[in-house]
Amino acid sequence: MLPEASARTERVQFAHDSEAEFARILDFYGISWLYEPRSFPLRWEDDRILEAFTPDFFLPDLNLYVEITTLRQKLATEKNRKVRLLRQLYPEINVKLLNKKDYLRLVAKYGYGPPDAKKLPDIDRVLFSAGQIQRRVHELGARISRDYRGKSPVAVGVLKGVFFFMADLLRHISLPVSVDFMAISSYEGDSAGAVKILKDLDLHIVKEHVLLVEDIVDTGMTLNRVVERLRSQRPASLKVCALLDKRARRLVDVHLDYVGFEVPDEFVVGYGLDYRQRYRNLPFIGTLKQELLS
Ligand code: 5GP
């Protein structure tokens, strides 16, 4: 049995800087890892192990052991031999020997590519990787499909932040679903204003089963307003599905029927969510550097 995959870089003594760097990259992308969790005997005589190999990392999400090569060719050749032997003796084990180029490509699979300070100047850290989001959205879609079995719900999204989530969620709902969108004004320091409906529903929802889909619920004020508006049109039922719940900041107590992830009290961007209209197209959800918001 392997230990819990919750190791963080600061709690682990790494043998080499390259391993610490790899762990930091995995942390940045929200990929869980274990450092040297298991040794594989490679040669033995009776009960005595003559040679063993301990890969540097195990990545539970990928079911993959990773060994990182250093730059010295002699060491790399020796590691190659051990990895070949490990594959022969334990064919069920996935193991990869990575040079620097390889491992940057591996993390790129999980999102935006290797962290590059010039490309992502405002992102502090990744909260949910593209892979984590997809898995959670799949689960939510399966639950909604079960709960609405035999019905044809109307999914209503509130623009713009919800467009990634809506598109992915609907692909995991195995029911005939109608889709509509609303757009509302957001508060911009105008004390005379109230939430305005900029785009109302095209569909009639009287006696329909409505699933309101939201990107993030913060104070709850927006959602509360939208729920009131939808209720006034007398749907048969109304449930709310929010990808992110920033519960710590709630002012209006709105009931959420389905929640993707709870998020801390920080400003988040990506996967549809913006900061001054930027970052919506990031495939992961990350937090912004604090200094940008102060
Ligand atoms: P609420 O009315 O619940 O306070 O705010 C909801 C709306 O505020 C969301 O639909 C979203 O547009 C915006 N919002 C709240 N928190 C965040 C955040 O952390 N990041 C981004 N990009 N938008 C947020």
Tab-separated table of C-alpha atoms and ligand atoms in Angstrom:
chain	number	residue	atom	x	y	z
A	1	MET	CA	0.000	0.000	0.000
A	2	LEU	CA	1.425	3.356	-1.023
A	3	PRO	CA	1.329	6.353	1.328
A	4	GLU	CA	-1.149	9.222	0.674
A	5	ALA	CA	-0.135	11.318	-2.324
A	6	SER	CA	-0.110	14.625	-0.493
A	7	ALA	CA	3.597	15.350	-0.353
A	8	ARG	CA	4.597	18.966	-0.924
A	9	THR	CA	8.014	20.134	-1.994
A	10	GLU	CA	8.893	21.865	1.257
A	11	ARG	CA	8.380	18.702	3.337
A	12	VAL	CA	10.614	16.442	1.251
A	13	GLN	CA	14.389	16.078	1.192
A	14	PHE	CA	15.312	15.674	-2.463
A	15	ALA	CA	18.574	14.111	-3.558
A	16	HIS	CA	18.960	16.498	-6.508
A	17	ASP	CA	17.835	19.998	-7.465
A	18	SER	CA	16.286	18.672	-10.688
A	19	GLU	CA	13.927	16.515	-8.603
A	20	ALA	CA	12.901	19.469	-6.443
A	21	GLU	CA	12.251	21.463	-9.610
A	22	PHE	CA	10.170	18.660	-11.079
A	23	ALA	CA	8.142	18.480	-7.837
A	24	ARG	CA	7.540	22.236	-7.956
A	25	ILE	CA	6.306	21.966	-11.537
A	26	LEU	CA	3.960	19.123	-10.554
A	27	ASP	CA	2.668	21.230	-7.640
A	28	PHE	CA	2.139	24.202	-9.940
A	29	TYR	CA	-0.004	22.089	-12.232
A	30	GLY	CA	-1.878	20.367	-9.411
A	31	ILE	CA	-0.554	16.899	-10.257
A	32	SER	CA	-0.198	14.762	-7.136
A	33	TRP	CA	3.070	12.899	-6.572
A	34	LEU	CA	5.011	10.694	-4.187
A	35	TYR	CA	8.776	10.842	-3.843
A	36	GLU	CA	10.591	7.489	-3.960
A	37	PRO	CA	7.624	5.528	-2.564
A	38	ARG	CA	8.764	2.083	-3.705
A	39	SER	CA	11.920	0.064	-4.466
A	40	PHE	CA	11.902	-2.675	-7.076
A	41	PRO	CA	14.376	-5.560	-6.629
A	42	LEU	CA	16.235	-6.099	-9.918
A	43	ARG	CA	18.715	-8.865	-9.022
A	44	TRP	CA	18.625	-11.266	-6.125
A	45	GLU	CA	20.157	-14.480	-4.836
A	46	ASP	CA	17.961	-16.605	-2.570
A	47	ASP	CA	16.560	-14.058	-0.109
A	48	ARG	CA	19.258	-11.499	-0.698
A	49	ILE	CA	18.578	-8.480	-2.922
A	50	LEU	CA	21.725	-7.681	-4.890
A	51	GLU	CA	20.382	-4.764	-6.853
A	52	ALA	CA	17.273	-2.606	-6.548
A	53	PHE	CA	15.882	0.423	-8.285
A	54	THR	CA	13.872	3.217	-6.642
A	55	PRO	CA	12.276	5.540	-9.212
A	56	ASP	CA	12.241	9.181	-8.147
A	57	PHE	CA	8.502	9.767	-8.361
A	58	PHE	CA	5.156	8.035	-8.606
A	59	LEU	CA	2.301	10.072	-10.156
A	60	PRO	CA	-0.942	8.396	-9.031
A	61	ASP	CA	-3.154	10.318	-11.512
A	62	LEU	CA	-1.119	8.962	-14.414
A	63	ASN	CA	-0.276	5.649	-12.748
A	64	LEU	CA	3.301	6.385	-13.737
A	65	TYR	CA	6.737	6.064	-12.139
A	66	VAL	CA	9.212	8.718	-13.213
A	67	GLU	CA	12.982	8.686	-13.088
A	68	ILE	CA	14.734	11.936	-13.926
A	69	THR	CA	18.098	11.763	-15.613
A	70	THR	CA	20.855	14.180	-14.792
A	71	LEU	CA	22.855	15.724	-17.579
A	72	ARG	CA	25.820	13.372	-17.205
A	73	GLN	CA	25.642	10.766	-19.971
A	74	LYS	CA	27.351	8.030	-17.910
A	75	LEU	CA	24.675	8.218	-15.222
A	76	ALA	CA	21.926	8.309	-17.832
A	77	THR	CA	23.241	5.099	-19.445
A	78	GLU	CA	23.218	3.301	-16.085
A	79	LYS	CA	19.694	4.493	-15.399
A	80	ASN	CA	18.603	3.356	-18.845
A	81	ARG	CA	19.859	-0.142	-18.048
A	82	LYS	CA	17.939	-0.224	-14.756
A	83	VAL	CA	14.745	1.054	-16.324
A	84	ARG	CA	14.985	-1.600	-19.087
A	85	LEU	CA	15.447	-4.306	-16.466
A	86	LEU	CA	12.538	-2.988	-14.408
A	87	ARG	CA	10.263	-3.100	-17.466
A	88	GLN	CA	11.282	-6.706	-18.167
A	89	LEU	CA	10.757	-7.891	-14.595
A	90	TYR	CA	7.618	-5.835	-13.840
A	91	PRO	CA	5.735	-5.467	-17.168
A	92	GLU	CA	2.618	-4.128	-15.380
A	93	ILE	CA	4.534	-1.095	-14.077
A	94	ASN	CA	4.596	2.083	-16.168
A	95	VAL	CA	7.917	3.798	-15.822
A	96	LYS	CA	9.417	6.670	-17.716
A	97	LEU	CA	12.932	7.986	-17.834
A	98	LEU	CA	12.767	11.702	-18.364
A	99	ASN	CA	15.232	14.193	-19.636
A	100	LYS	CA	14.370	17.846	-19.270
A	101	LYS	CA	12.647	18.133	-22.662
A	102	ASP	CA	10.524	15.052	-21.958
A	103	TYR	CA	9.238	16.219	-18.629
A	104	LEU	CA	8.277	19.668	-19.876
A	105	ARG	CA	6.233	17.930	-22.545
A	106	LEU	CA	4.587	15.737	-19.899
A	107	VAL	CA	3.405	18.687	-17.824
A	108	ALA	CA	2.265	20.473	-20.978
A	109	LYS	CA	-0.308	17.697	-21.370
A	110	TYR	CA	-1.918	18.925	-18.163
A	111	GLY	CA	-2.444	22.496	-19.184
A	112	TYR	CA	-0.624	25.495	-20.397
A	113	GLY	CA	2.788	24.003	-20.913
A	114	PRO	CA	5.781	24.612	-18.713
A	115	PRO	CA	5.477	27.562	-16.359
A	116	ASP	CA	7.110	30.424	-18.134
A	117	ALA	CA	7.293	33.676	-16.215
A	118	LYS	CA	7.043	35.693	-19.431
A	119	LYS	CA	3.931	33.868	-20.638
A	120	LEU	CA	2.000	33.857	-17.374
A	121	PRO	CA	3.126	36.921	-15.489
A	122	ASP	CA	0.025	37.234	-13.324
A	123	ILE	CA	-0.694	33.659	-12.274
A	124	ASP	CA	0.337	32.764	-8.752
A	125	ARG	CA	-0.549	29.072	-8.680
A	126	VAL	CA	-2.804	26.487	-10.295
A	127	LEU	CA	-5.717	25.444	-8.068
A	128	PHE	CA	-7.260	22.876	-10.404
A	129	SER	CA	-5.480	21.377	-13.389
A	130	ALA	CA	-7.249	20.772	-16.698
A	131	GLY	CA	-7.326	17.039	-15.862
A	132	GLN	CA	-8.859	17.584	-12.414
A	133	ILE	CA	-11.543	19.856	-13.881
A	134	GLN	CA	-12.470	17.352	-16.587
A	135	ARG	CA	-12.795	14.523	-14.067
A	136	ARG	CA	-15.019	16.599	-11.762
A	137	VAL	CA	-17.204	17.898	-14.613
A	138	HIS	CA	-17.664	14.311	-15.806
A	139	GLU	CA	-18.834	13.311	-12.293
A	140	LEU	CA	-21.267	16.228	-12.102
A	141	GLY	CA	-22.704	15.377	-15.543
A	142	ALA	CA	-23.228	11.750	-14.503
A	143	ARG	CA	-25.014	12.815	-11.282
A	144	ILE	CA	-27.246	15.282	-13.096
A	145	SER	CA	-28.115	12.633	-15.709
A	146	ARG	CA	-29.178	10.259	-12.909
A	147	ASP	CA	-31.156	12.895	-10.990
A	148	TYR	CA	-33.083	14.085	-14.078
A	149	ARG	CA	-33.694	10.638	-15.569
A	150	GLY	CA	-36.852	10.673	-17.748
A	151	LYS	CA	-36.879	14.481	-17.938
A	152	SER	CA	-35.694	17.008	-20.536
A	153	PRO	CA	-34.197	19.842	-18.498
A	154	VAL	CA	-33.438	23.353	-19.697
A	155	ALA	CA	-29.866	24.345	-18.852
A	156	VAL	CA	-29.498	28.084	-18.315
A	157	GLY	CA	-26.052	29.668	-18.201
A	158	VAL	CA	-25.153	33.151	-17.023
A	159	LEU	CA	-22.644	34.702	-19.425
A	160	LYS	CA	-19.775	35.043	-19.901
A	161	GLY	CA	-17.704	33.124	-17.407
A	162	VAL	CA	-19.762	29.943	-17.671
A	163	PHE	CA	-19.114	29.134	-21.319
A	164	PHE	CA	-16.305	26.567	-20.828
A	165	PHE	CA	-18.084	24.836	-17.955
A	166	MET	CA	-21.445	24.785	-19.726
A	167	ALA	CA	-19.950	23.300	-22.896
A	168	ASP	CA	-18.083	20.563	-21.021
A	169	LEU	CA	-20.890	19.786	-18.560
A	170	LEU	CA	-23.546	19.374	-21.264
A	171	ARG	CA	-21.355	16.871	-23.088
A	172	HIS	CA	-21.519	14.670	-20.002
A	173	ILE	CA	-25.303	14.860	-19.575
A	174	SER	CA	-26.914	11.904	-21.306
A	175	LEU	CA	-30.429	13.401	-21.597
A	176	PRO	CA	-32.202	15.594	-24.150
A	177	VAL	CA	-31.268	19.066	-22.867
A	178	SER	CA	-32.275	22.522	-24.134
A	179	VAL	CA	-29.795	25.323	-23.668
A	180	ASP	CA	-30.240	29.031	-23.085
A	181	PHE	CA	-28.158	31.915	-21.772
A	182	MET	CA	-28.721	35.089	-19.804
A	183	ALA	CA	-26.407	38.055	-19.504
A	184	ILE	CA	-26.523	40.438	-16.582
A	185	SER	CA	-24.667	43.610	-15.709
A	186	SER	CA	-22.097	43.418	-12.962
A	187	TYR	CA	-21.460	45.985	-10.270
A	188	GLU	CA	-19.034	48.656	-11.359
A	189	GLY	CA	-19.106	51.123	-8.486
A	190	ASP	CA	-22.347	52.679	-9.700
A	191	SER	CA	-24.350	53.083	-6.496
A	192	ALA	CA	-27.508	54.107	-8.391
A	193	GLY	CA	-27.552	50.876	-10.430
A	194	ALA	CA	-28.952	47.464	-9.743
A	195	VAL	CA	-28.326	44.180	-11.530
A	196	LYS	CA	-29.676	44.660	-15.037
A	197	ILE	CA	-30.717	41.908	-17.405
A	198	LEU	CA	-28.672	42.550	-20.547
A	199	LYS	CA	-29.909	39.434	-22.308
A	200	ASP	CA	-32.991	37.550	-21.202
A	201	LEU	CA	-33.934	33.957	-21.965
A	202	ASP	CA	-35.064	33.080	-25.490
A	203	LEU	CA	-36.916	29.969	-24.280
A	204	HIS	CA	-40.094	29.857	-22.193
A	205	ILE	CA	-39.437	27.982	-18.978
A	206	VAL	CA	-42.981	27.760	-17.555
A	207	LYS	CA	-43.400	24.195	-16.193
A	208	GLU	CA	-39.886	23.256	-17.374
A	209	HIS	CA	-37.194	21.665	-15.222
A	210	VAL	CA	-34.517	24.350	-15.140
A	211	LEU	CA	-30.888	23.760	-14.245
A	212	LEU	CA	-29.117	27.044	-13.654
A	213	VAL	CA	-25.405	26.711	-14.390
A	214	GLU	CA	-22.979	29.205	-12.826
A	215	ASP	CA	-19.219	29.611	-12.996
A	216	ILE	CA	-18.571	30.844	-9.458
A	217	VAL	CA	-20.687	31.861	-6.489
A	218	ASP	CA	-18.991	34.460	-4.339
A	219	THR	CA	-21.240	36.714	-2.214
A	220	GLY	CA	-24.271	34.979	-3.754
A	221	MET	CA	-25.865	38.273	-4.725
A	222	THR	CA	-25.801	37.664	-8.479
A	223	LEU	CA	-27.144	34.144	-8.174
A	224	ASN	CA	-29.868	35.273	-5.784
A	225	ARG	CA	-31.049	37.854	-8.302
A	226	VAL	CA	-31.019	35.354	-11.202
A	227	VAL	CA	-32.840	32.696	-9.156
A	228	GLU	CA	-35.573	35.218	-8.223
A	229	ARG	CA	-35.950	36.129	-11.867
A	230	LEU	CA	-36.219	32.494	-13.014
A	231	ARG	CA	-38.639	31.559	-10.196
A	232	SER	CA	-40.970	34.354	-11.277
A	233	GLN	CA	-41.418	32.499	-14.569
A	234	ARG	CA	-42.826	29.472	-12.727
A	235	PRO	CA	-40.620	26.571	-13.817
A	236	ALA	CA	-41.617	23.069	-12.665
A	237	SER	CA	-38.335	22.900	-10.741
A	238	LEU	CA	-35.170	24.932	-10.389
A	239	LYS	CA	-31.774	23.612	-9.332
A	240	VAL	CA	-28.389	25.286	-9.296
A	241	CYS	CA	-25.081	23.848	-10.444
A	242	ALA	CA	-21.971	25.943	-9.737
A	243	LEU	CA	-18.468	24.957	-10.776
A	244	LEU	CA	-16.836	26.932	-7.968
A	245	ASP	CA	-18.123	27.834	-4.530
A	246	LYS	CA	-16.290	30.606	-2.671
A	247	ARG	CA	-18.279	29.900	0.457
A	248	ALA	CA	-16.143	31.947	2.829
A	249	ARG	CA	-17.406	35.136	1.159
A	250	ARG	CA	-21.129	34.367	1.113
A	251	LEU	CA	-23.476	37.200	2.023
A	252	VAL	CA	-26.757	35.887	0.594
A	253	ASP	CA	-27.581	32.334	1.545
A	254	VAL	CA	-28.337	30.628	-1.786
A	255	HIS	CA	-28.755	26.894	-2.038
A	256	LEU	CA	-26.395	25.091	-4.433
A	257	ASP	CA	-27.539	21.639	-5.565
A	258	TYR	CA	-24.324	20.696	-7.402
A	259	VAL	CA	-20.852	22.091	-6.724
A	260	GLY	CA	-17.636	21.345	-8.612
A	261	PHE	CA	-15.039	22.614	-6.176
A	262	GLU	CA	-14.888	24.815	-3.125
A	263	VAL	CA	-12.354	27.617	-3.565
A	264	PRO	CA	-10.524	29.725	-0.997
A	265	ASP	CA	-11.142	33.445	-0.645
A	266	GLU	CA	-8.853	34.411	-3.518
A	267	PHE	CA	-9.465	35.820	-6.975
A	268	VAL	CA	-9.399	33.002	-9.507
A	269	VAL	CA	-9.067	33.014	-13.288
A	270	GLY	CA	-9.075	30.537	-16.157
A	271	TYR	CA	-11.535	28.019	-17.621
A	272	GLY	CA	-13.874	30.889	-18.562
A	273	LEU	CA	-13.132	33.219	-15.642
A	274	ASP	CA	-11.412	36.505	-16.372
A	275	TYR	CA	-9.405	39.276	-14.854
A	276	ARG	CA	-10.182	42.397	-16.907
A	277	GLN	CA	-11.290	40.127	-19.775
A	278	ARG	CA	-8.012	38.186	-19.863
A	279	TYR	CA	-7.176	34.599	-18.912
A	280	ARG	CA	-10.570	33.128	-19.819
A	281	ASN	CA	-8.840	30.732	-22.217
A	282	LEU	CA	-6.509	29.139	-19.658
A	283	PRO	CA	-7.415	25.430	-19.499
A	284	PHE	CA	-6.775	25.346	-15.727
A	285	ILE	CA	-8.088	27.444	-12.826
A	286	GLY	CA	-5.457	29.481	-11.027
A	287	THR	CA	-5.114	32.328	-8.576
A	288	LEU	CA	-3.814	35.752	-9.462
A	289	LYS	CA	-0.790	37.295	-7.832
A	290	GLN	CA	-1.967	39.355	-4.879
A	291	GLU	CA	-0.089	42.519	-5.904
A	292	LEU	CA	-2.265	42.784	-9.049
A	293	LEU	CA	-5.397	43.112	-6.955
A	294	SER	CA	-4.171	45.585	-4.366
B	1	5GP	P1	-21.366	37.182	-6.470
B	1	5GP	O1	-22.565	37.936	-6.902
B	1	5GP	O2	-21.664	35.775	-5.981
B	1	5GP	O3	-20.575	37.963	-5.426
B	1	5GP	O4	-20.385	37.125	-7.710
B	1	5GP	C1	-20.593	36.272	-8.761
B	1	5GP	C2	-19.878	36.747	-9.975
B	1	5GP	O5	-18.700	37.486	-9.661
B	1	5GP	C3	-19.404	35.551	-10.772
B	1	5GP	O6	-20.391	35.135	-11.694
B	1	5GP	C4	-18.143	36.071	-11.423
B	1	5GP	O7	-18.473	36.716	-12.627
B	1	5GP	C5	-17.617	37.105	-10.449
B	1	5GP	N1	-16.583	36.541	-9.552
B	1	5GP	C6	-16.664	36.259	-8.237
B	1	5GP	N2	-15.508	35.766	-7.759
B	1	5GP	C7	-14.668	35.725	-8.818
B	1	5GP	C8	-13.305	35.289	-8.958
B	1	5GP	O8	-12.626	34.828	-8.049
B	1	5GP	N3	-12.772	35.381	-10.210
B	1	5GP	C9	-13.479	35.870	-11.269
B	1	5GP	N4	-12.852	35.906	-12.443
B	1	5GP	N5	-14.763	36.285	-11.164
B	1	5GP	C10	-15.340	36.216	-9.949
